[in-house]
Tab-separated table of C-alpha atoms in Angstrom:
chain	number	residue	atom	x	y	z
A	1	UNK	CA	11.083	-13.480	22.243
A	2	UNK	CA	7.446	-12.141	21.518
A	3	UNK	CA	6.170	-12.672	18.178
A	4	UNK	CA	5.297	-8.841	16.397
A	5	UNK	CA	2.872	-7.521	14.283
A	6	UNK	CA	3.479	-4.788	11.965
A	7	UNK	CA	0.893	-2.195	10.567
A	8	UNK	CA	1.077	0.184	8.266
A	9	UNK	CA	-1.088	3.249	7.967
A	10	UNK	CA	-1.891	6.842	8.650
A	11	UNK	CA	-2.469	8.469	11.700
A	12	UNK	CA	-4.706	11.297	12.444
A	13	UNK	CA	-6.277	13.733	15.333
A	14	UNK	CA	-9.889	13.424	15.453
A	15	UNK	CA	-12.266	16.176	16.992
A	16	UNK	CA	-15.247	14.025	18.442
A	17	UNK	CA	-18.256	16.685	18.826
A	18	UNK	CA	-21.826	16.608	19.720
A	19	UNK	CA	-24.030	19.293	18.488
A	20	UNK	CA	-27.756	20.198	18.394
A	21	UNK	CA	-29.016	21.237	15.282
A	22	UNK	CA	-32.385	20.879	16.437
A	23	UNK	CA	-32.044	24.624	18.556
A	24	UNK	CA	-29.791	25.789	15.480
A	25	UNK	CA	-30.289	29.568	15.230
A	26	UNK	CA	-29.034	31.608	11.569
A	27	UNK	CA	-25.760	29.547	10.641
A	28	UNK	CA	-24.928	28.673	13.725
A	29	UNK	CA	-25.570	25.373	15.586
A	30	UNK	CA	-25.012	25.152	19.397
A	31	UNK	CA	-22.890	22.191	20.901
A	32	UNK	CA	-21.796	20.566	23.996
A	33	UNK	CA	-19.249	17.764	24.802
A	34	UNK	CA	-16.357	17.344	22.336
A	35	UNK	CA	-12.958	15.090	22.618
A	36	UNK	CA	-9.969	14.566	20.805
A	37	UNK	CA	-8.127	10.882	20.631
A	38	UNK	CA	-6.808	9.214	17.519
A	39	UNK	CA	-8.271	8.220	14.544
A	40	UNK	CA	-8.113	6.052	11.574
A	41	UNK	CA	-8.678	2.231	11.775
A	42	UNK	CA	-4.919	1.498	11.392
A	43	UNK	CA	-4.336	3.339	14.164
A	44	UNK	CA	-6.844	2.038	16.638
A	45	UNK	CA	-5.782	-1.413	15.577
A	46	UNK	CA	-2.456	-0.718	16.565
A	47	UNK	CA	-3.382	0.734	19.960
A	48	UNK	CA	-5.364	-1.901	20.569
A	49	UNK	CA	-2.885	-4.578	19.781
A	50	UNK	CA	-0.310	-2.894	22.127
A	51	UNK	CA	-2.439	-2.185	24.676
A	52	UNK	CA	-3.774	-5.601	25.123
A	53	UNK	CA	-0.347	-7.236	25.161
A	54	UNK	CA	0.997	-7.450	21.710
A	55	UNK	CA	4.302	-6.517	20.300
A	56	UNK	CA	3.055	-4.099	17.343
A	57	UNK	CA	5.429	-1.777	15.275
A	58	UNK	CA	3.376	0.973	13.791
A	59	UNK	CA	4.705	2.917	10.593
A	60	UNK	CA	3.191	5.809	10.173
A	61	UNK	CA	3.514	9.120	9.233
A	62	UNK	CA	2.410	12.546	11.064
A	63	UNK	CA	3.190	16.118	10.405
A	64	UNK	CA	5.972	18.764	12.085
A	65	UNK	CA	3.040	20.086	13.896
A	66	UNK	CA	0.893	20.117	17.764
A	67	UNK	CA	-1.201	17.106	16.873
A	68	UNK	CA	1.658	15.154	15.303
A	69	UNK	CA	3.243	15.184	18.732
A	70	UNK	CA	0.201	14.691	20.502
A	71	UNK	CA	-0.398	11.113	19.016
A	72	UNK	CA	3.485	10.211	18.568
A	73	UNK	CA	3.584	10.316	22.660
A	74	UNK	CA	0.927	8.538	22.939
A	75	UNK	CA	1.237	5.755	20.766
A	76	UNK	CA	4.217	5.807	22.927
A	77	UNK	CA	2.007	5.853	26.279
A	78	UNK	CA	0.444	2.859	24.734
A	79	UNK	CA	3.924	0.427	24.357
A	80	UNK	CA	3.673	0.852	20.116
A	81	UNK	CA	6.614	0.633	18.794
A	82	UNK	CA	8.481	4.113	17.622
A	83	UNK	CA	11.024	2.827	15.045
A	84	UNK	CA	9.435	3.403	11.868
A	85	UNK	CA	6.930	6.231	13.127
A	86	UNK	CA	8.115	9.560	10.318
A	87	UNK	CA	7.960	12.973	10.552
A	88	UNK	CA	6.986	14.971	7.229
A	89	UNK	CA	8.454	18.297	7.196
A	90	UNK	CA	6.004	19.204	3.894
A	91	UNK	CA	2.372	18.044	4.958
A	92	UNK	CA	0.390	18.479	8.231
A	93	UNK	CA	-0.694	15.542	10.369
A	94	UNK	CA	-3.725	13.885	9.557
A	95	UNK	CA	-7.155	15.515	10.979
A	96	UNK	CA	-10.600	14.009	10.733
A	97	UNK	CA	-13.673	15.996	12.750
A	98	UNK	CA	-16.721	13.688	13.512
A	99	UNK	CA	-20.177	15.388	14.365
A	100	UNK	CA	-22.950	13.524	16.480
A	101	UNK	CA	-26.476	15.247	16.225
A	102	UNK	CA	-29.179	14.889	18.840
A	103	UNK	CA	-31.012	13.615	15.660
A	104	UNK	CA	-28.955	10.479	16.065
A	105	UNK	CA	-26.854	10.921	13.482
A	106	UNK	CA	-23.170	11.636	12.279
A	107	UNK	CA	-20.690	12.939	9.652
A	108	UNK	CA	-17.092	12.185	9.644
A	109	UNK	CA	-14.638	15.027	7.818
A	110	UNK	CA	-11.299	13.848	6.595
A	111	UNK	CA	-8.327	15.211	5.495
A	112	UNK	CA	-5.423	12.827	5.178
A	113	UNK	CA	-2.363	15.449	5.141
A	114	UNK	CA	0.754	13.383	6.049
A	115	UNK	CA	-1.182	10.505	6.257
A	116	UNK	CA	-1.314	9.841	2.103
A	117	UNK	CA	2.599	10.942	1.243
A	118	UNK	CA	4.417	7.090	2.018
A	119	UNK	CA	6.825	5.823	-0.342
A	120	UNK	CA	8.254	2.687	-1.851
A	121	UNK	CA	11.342	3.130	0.275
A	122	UNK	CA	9.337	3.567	3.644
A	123	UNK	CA	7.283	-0.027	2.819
A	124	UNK	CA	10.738	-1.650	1.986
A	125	UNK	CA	12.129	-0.244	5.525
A	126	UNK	CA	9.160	-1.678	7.293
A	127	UNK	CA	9.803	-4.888	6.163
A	128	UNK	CA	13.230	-5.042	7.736
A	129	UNK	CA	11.780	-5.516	11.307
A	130	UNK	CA	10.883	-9.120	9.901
A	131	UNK	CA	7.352	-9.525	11.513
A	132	UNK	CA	5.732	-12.905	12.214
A	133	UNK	CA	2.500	-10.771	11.340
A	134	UNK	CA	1.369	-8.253	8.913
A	135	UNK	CA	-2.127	-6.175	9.178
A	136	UNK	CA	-3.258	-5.634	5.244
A	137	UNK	CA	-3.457	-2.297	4.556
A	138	UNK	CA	-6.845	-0.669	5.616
A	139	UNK	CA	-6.927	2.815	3.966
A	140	UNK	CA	-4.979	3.697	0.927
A	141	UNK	CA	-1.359	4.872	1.901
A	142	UNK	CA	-0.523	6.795	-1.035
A	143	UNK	CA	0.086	6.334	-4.930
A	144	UNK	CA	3.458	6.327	-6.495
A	145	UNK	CA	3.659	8.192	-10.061
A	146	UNK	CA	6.067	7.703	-12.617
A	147	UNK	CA	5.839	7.976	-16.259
A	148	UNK	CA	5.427	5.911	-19.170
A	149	UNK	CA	6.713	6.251	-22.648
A	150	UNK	CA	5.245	3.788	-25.339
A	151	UNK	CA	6.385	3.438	-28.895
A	152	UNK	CA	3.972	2.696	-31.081
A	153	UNK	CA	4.740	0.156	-33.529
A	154	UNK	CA	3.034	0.594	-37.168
A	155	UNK	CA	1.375	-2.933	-37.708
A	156	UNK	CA	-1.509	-2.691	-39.826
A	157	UNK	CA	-1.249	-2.250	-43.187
A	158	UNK	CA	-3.354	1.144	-43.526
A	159	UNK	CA	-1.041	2.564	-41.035
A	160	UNK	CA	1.888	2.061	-43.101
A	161	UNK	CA	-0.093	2.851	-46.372
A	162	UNK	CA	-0.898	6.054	-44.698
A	163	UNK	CA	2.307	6.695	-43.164
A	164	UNK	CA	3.590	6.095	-47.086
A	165	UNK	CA	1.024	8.619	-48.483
A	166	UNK	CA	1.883	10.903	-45.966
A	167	UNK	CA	6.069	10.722	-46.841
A	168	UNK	CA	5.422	10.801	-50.143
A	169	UNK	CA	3.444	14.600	-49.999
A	170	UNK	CA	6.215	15.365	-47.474
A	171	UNK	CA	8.888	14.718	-49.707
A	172	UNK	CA	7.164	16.197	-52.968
A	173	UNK	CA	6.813	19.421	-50.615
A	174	UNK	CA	10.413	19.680	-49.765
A	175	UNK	CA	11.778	18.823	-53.281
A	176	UNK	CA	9.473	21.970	-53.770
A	177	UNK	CA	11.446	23.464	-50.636
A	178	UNK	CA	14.634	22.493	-51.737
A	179	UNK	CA	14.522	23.506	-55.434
A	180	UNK	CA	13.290	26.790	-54.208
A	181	UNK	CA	16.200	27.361	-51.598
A	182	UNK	CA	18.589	26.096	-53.950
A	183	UNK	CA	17.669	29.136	-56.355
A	184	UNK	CA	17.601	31.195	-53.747
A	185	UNK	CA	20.651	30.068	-51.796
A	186	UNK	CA	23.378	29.386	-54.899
A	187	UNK	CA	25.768	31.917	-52.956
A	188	UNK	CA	25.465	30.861	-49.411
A	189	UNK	CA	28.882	29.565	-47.592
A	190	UNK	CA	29.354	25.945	-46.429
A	191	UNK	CA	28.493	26.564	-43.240
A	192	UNK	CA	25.603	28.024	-43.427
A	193	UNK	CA	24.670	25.082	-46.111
A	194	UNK	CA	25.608	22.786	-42.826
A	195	UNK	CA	23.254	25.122	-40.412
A	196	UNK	CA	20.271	24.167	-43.396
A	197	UNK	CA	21.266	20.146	-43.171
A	198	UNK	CA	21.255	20.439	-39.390
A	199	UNK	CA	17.868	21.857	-39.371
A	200	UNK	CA	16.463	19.276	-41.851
A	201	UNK	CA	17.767	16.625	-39.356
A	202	UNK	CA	15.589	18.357	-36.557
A	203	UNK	CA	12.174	18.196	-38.882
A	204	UNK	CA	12.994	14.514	-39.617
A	205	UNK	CA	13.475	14.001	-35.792
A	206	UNK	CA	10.358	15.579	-35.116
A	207	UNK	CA	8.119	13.535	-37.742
A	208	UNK	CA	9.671	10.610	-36.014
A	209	UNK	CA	9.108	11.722	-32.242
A	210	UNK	CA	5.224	11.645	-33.595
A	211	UNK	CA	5.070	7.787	-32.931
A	212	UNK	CA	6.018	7.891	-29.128
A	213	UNK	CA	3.369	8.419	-26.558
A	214	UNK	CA	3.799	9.079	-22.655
A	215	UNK	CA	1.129	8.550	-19.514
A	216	UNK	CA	1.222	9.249	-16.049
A	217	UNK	CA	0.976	5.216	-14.258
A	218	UNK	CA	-0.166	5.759	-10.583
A	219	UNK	CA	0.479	2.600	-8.567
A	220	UNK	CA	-1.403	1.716	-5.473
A	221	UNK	CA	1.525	1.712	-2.319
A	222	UNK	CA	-1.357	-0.327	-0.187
A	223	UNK	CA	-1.312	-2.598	-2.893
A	224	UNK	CA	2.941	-2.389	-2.891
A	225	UNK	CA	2.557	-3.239	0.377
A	226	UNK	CA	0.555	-6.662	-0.078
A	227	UNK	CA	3.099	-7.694	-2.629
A	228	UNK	CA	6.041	-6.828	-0.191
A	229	UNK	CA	4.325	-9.559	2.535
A	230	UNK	CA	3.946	-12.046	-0.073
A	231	UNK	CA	7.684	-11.618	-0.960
A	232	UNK	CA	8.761	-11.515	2.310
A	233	UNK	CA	6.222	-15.092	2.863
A	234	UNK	CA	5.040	-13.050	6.199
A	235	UNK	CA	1.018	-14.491	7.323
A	236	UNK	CA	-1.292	-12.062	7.056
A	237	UNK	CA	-4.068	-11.059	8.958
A	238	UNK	CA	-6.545	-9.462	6.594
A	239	UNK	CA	-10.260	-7.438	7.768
A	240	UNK	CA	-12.344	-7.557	4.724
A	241	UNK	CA	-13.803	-4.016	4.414
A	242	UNK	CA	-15.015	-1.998	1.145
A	243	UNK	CA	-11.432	-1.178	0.945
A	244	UNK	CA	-9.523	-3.991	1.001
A	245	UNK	CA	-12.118	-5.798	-1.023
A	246	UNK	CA	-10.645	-3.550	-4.107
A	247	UNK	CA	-7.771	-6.247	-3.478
A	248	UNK	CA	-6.932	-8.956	-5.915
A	249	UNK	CA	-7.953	-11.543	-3.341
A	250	UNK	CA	-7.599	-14.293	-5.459
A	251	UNK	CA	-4.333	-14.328	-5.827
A	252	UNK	CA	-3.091	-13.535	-2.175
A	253	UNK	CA	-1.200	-16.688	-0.522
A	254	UNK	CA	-0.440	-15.601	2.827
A	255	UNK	CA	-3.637	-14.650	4.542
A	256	UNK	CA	-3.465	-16.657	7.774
A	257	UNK	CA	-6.444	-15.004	9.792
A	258	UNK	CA	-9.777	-13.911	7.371
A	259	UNK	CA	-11.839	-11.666	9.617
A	260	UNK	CA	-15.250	-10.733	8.306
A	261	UNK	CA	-18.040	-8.935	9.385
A	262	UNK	CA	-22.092	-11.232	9.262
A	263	UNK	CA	-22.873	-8.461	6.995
A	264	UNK	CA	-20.651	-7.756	4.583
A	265	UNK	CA	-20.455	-11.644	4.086
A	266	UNK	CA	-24.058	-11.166	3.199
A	267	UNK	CA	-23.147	-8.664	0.521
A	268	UNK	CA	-20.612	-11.336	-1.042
A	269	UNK	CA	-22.219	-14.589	-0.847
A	270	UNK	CA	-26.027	-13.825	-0.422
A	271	UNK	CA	-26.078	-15.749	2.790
A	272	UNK	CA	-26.822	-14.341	5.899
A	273	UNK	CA	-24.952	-16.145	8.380
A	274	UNK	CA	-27.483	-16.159	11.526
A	275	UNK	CA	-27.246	-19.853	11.455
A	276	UNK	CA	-24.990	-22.765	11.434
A	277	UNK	CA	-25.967	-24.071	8.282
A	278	UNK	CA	-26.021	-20.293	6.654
A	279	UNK	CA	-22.618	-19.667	8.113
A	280	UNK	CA	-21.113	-22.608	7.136
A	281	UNK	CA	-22.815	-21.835	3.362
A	282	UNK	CA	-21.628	-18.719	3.216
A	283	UNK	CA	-17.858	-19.186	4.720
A	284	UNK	CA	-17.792	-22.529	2.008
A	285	UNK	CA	-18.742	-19.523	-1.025
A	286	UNK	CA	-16.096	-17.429	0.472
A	287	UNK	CA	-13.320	-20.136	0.384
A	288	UNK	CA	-13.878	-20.565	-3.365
A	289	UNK	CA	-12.786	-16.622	-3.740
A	290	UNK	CA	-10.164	-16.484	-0.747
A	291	UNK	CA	-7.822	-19.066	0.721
A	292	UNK	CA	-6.903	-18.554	4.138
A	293	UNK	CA	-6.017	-20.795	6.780
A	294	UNK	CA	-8.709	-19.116	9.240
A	295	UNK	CA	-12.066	-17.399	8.768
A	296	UNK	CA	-13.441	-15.663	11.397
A	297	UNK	CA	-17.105	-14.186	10.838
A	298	UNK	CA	-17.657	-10.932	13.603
A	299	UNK	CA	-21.497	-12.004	14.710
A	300	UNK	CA	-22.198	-8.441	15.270
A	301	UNK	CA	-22.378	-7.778	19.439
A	302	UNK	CA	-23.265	-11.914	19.823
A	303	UNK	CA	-19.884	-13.184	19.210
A	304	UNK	CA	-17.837	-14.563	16.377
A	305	UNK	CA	-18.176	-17.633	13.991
A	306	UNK	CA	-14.699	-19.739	13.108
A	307	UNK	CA	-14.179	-22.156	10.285
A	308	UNK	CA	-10.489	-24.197	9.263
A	309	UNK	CA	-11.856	-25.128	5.648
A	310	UNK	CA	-13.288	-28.268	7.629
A	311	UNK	CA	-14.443	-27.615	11.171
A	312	UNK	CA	-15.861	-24.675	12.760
A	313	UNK	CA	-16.322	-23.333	16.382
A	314	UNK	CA	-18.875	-20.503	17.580
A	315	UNK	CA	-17.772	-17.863	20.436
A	316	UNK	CA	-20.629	-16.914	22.495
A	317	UNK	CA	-20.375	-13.263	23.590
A	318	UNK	CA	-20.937	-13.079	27.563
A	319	UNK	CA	-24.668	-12.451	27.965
A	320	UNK	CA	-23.815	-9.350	30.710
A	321	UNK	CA	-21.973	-7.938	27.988
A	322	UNK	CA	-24.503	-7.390	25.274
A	323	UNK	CA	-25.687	-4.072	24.102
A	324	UNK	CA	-29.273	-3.183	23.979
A	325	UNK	CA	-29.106	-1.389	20.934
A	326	UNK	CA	-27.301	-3.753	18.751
A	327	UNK	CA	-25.613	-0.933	16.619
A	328	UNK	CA	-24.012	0.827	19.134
A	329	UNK	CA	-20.757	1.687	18.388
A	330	UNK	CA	-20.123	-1.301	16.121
A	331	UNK	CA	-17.169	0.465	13.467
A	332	UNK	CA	-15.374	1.370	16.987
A	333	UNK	CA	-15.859	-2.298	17.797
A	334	UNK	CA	-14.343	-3.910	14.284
A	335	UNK	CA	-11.311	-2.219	15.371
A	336	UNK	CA	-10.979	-3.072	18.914
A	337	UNK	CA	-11.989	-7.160	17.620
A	338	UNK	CA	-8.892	-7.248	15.197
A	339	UNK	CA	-6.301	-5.271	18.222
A	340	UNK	CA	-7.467	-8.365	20.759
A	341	UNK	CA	-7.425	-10.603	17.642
A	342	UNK	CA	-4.270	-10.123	16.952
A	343	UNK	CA	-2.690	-9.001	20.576
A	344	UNK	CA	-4.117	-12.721	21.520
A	345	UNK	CA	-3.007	-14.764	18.263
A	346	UNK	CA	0.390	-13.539	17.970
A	347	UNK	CA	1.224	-14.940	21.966
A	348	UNK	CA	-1.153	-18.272	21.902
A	349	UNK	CA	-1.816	-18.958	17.874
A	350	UNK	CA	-5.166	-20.141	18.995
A	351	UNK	CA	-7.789	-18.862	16.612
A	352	UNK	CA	-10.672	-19.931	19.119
A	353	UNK	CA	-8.847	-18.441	22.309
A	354	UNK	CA	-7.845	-15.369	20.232
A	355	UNK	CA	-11.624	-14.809	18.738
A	356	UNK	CA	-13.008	-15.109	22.138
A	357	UNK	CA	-10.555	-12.315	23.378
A	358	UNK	CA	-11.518	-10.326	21.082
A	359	UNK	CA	-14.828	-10.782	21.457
A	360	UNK	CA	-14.866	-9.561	25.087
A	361	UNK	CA	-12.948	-6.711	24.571
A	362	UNK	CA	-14.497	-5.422	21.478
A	363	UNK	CA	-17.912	-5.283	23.434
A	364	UNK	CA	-15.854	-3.456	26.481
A	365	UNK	CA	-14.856	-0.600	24.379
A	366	UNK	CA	-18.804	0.198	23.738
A	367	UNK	CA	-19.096	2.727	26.625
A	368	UNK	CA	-19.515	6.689	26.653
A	369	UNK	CA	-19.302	8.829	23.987
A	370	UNK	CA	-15.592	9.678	22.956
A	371	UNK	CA	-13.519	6.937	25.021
A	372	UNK	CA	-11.146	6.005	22.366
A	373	UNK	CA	-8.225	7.556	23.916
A	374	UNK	CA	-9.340	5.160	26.621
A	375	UNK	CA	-9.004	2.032	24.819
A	376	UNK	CA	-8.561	-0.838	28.021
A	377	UNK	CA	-5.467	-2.383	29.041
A	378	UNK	CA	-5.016	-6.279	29.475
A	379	UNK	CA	-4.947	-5.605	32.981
A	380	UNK	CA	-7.917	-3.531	33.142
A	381	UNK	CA	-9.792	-6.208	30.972
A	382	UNK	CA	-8.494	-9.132	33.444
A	383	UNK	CA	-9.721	-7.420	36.378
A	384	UNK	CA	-13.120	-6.595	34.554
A	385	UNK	CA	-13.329	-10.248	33.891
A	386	UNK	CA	-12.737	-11.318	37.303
A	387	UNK	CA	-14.933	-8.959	38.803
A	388	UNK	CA	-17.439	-10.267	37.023
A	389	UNK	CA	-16.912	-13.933	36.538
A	390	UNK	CA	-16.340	-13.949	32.856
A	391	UNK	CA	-13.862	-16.486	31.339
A	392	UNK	CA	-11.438	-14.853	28.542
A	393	UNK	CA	-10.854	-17.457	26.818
A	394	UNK	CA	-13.483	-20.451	27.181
């Protein structure tokens, strides 16, 4: 029986679009090519995992709508898993519009729709599959709100001198009260006399009512879903990001596989691993922070750095493969890296094999603009490599 992955996250269309605002004319700005395919790195993970091999359940969520059923067949097309894919009848599916200028640049538009509306229950149900792996959350899946009532408890001695002082004046006012509608009230009937007592019962209810205070607590369900893996004891395979960095890292258990990219280990530890010695520095610093069983540092297009906590390997990207401009398409690559990463892992649980996988394929999915609804098979990448006479995994 294969080992599976589960991911969690949202799913959106994307409209890919190149435009040229350097012949803009009034408010309008000519174009040419433009694409849709799927978007979101949860999502390309997941299509990557599947596609290369690995068995990868995929909760999501899209909207009663065109593009909801656009992506559901083909995550489908792909060989993800369908069971705990969810239709919202109340929100649209998630769309996201990314604009490439000849001015070599680009904006990405998002709007999360169904995407941001999970709930507790949905994480739970995930769990039930009982994965061998579990992606950390890489976008925020939602917040669930409840509120918060808080007594507060009269400690300090000036609050109960004031709350004294101020009983005091309220009682002097109603003996004031009460004298006055006793003079005025000598004929009135019992009941009514009851209807009065009643309604001095509601005014002492409502001085009392003064000491309770309410907020609205929004809870993180990314976060809900980290706790539910460390219940559940299920290894983790975590991508350090800007996002999951918000995590509390420290106290996470179960992260199996770290994966990291040179630079935004720069940003934590001040060491730029371009060497042996930095990497090793740098990975050491990290430790201290996280514990995981692996670290894997993403060498930008040159190939990946791996350290145990006491020996380390480096993958050498395939020299044929290397971009000439070493940014090109790098976020599209991340994502690719951790679908071969983990498509590898789950069926050897070699961290060197696996990181050299990933390595090739990540730098395979570099070519023309909007070919992520082309994300290779295993087979294609096989062939590739024997075409060529590249080695997978040595």
């Amino acid at each position: 029986m294969k080992r599976k992955i589960l991911i969690i996250g949202g799913s959106y269309m994307n409209l890919q679009m190149k435009i040229s605002p350097k012949h803009k004319e009034g408010d309008i700005t000519p174009g040419s090519d433009y694409r849709y395919h799927p978007y979101g790195d949860s999502a390309i993970t997941a299509i990557s995992t599947a596609k290369l091999g690995g068995d990868c359940v995929f909760a999501t969520r899209f909207g009663n709508d065109t593009n909801g059923k656009r992506l559901y067949e083909y995550y489908k097309s792909c060989g993800i898993s369908n069971a705990l894919m969810r239709k919202d009848e109340q929100a649209q599916t998630g769309m996201s519009i990314s604009v490439y200028s000849d001015l070599e640049t680009h904006e990405n538009f998002v709007a999360s729709g169904a995407s941001m509306r999970f709930t507790k229950e949905e994480i739970d149900d995930a769990f039930i599959v009982m994965p061998d792996m579990f992606l950390a959350p890489l976008e925020e899946l939602g917040y669930d709100e409840h509120t918060v009532v808080v007594k507060s408890e009269k400690k300090e001695e000036e609050e109960e001198t004031s709350f004294v002082k101020t009983l005091e004046r309220a009682e002097e006012k109603a003996e004031k009260e009460n004298a006055s509608e006793a003079e005025e009230n000598k004929d009135i009937p019992e009941e009514k006399e009851d209807a009065l007592e009643d309604k001095t019962e509601e005014k002492e209810d409502i001085i009392s009512s003064e000491t309770v205070t309410s907020y609205i607590e929004r809870e993180s369900l990314a976060l809900y879903a980290l706790k539910k893996a460390a219940e559940r004891k299920v290894d983790m395979i975590f991508q350090y990001t800007p996002f999951t960095s918000r995590y509390p890292l420290e106290t996470l258990e179960n992260i199996k596989v770290l994966v990291i990219s040179d630079e935004m280990l720069y940003k934590l530890t001040g060491f730029f691993p371009n060497n042996t010695e930095k990497a090793l520095r740098s990975l050491m610093a990290l430790s201290q922070k996280v514990k995981a069983k692996y670290y894997v540092v993403q060498q930008g297009n040159h190939g990946a750095f791996i350290y145990d906590g006491s020996h380390y390997e480096i993958v050498s990207a395939p020299s044929t493969l290397v971009p000439r401009n070493p940014k090109e398409n790098e976020k599209r690559m991340q994502q690719t890296f951790m679908g071969a990463l983990a498509a590898e892992y789950l069926e050897s649980k070699n961290i060197v094999r696996a990181s050299k996988f990933a390595v090739i394929v990540s730098l395979l999915t570099r070519a023309k603009f909007g070919n992520l609804e082309k994300v290779l098979s295993r087979a294609e990448i096989e062939q590739y490599a024997q075409e060529h006479g590249i080695d997978l995994f040595r």
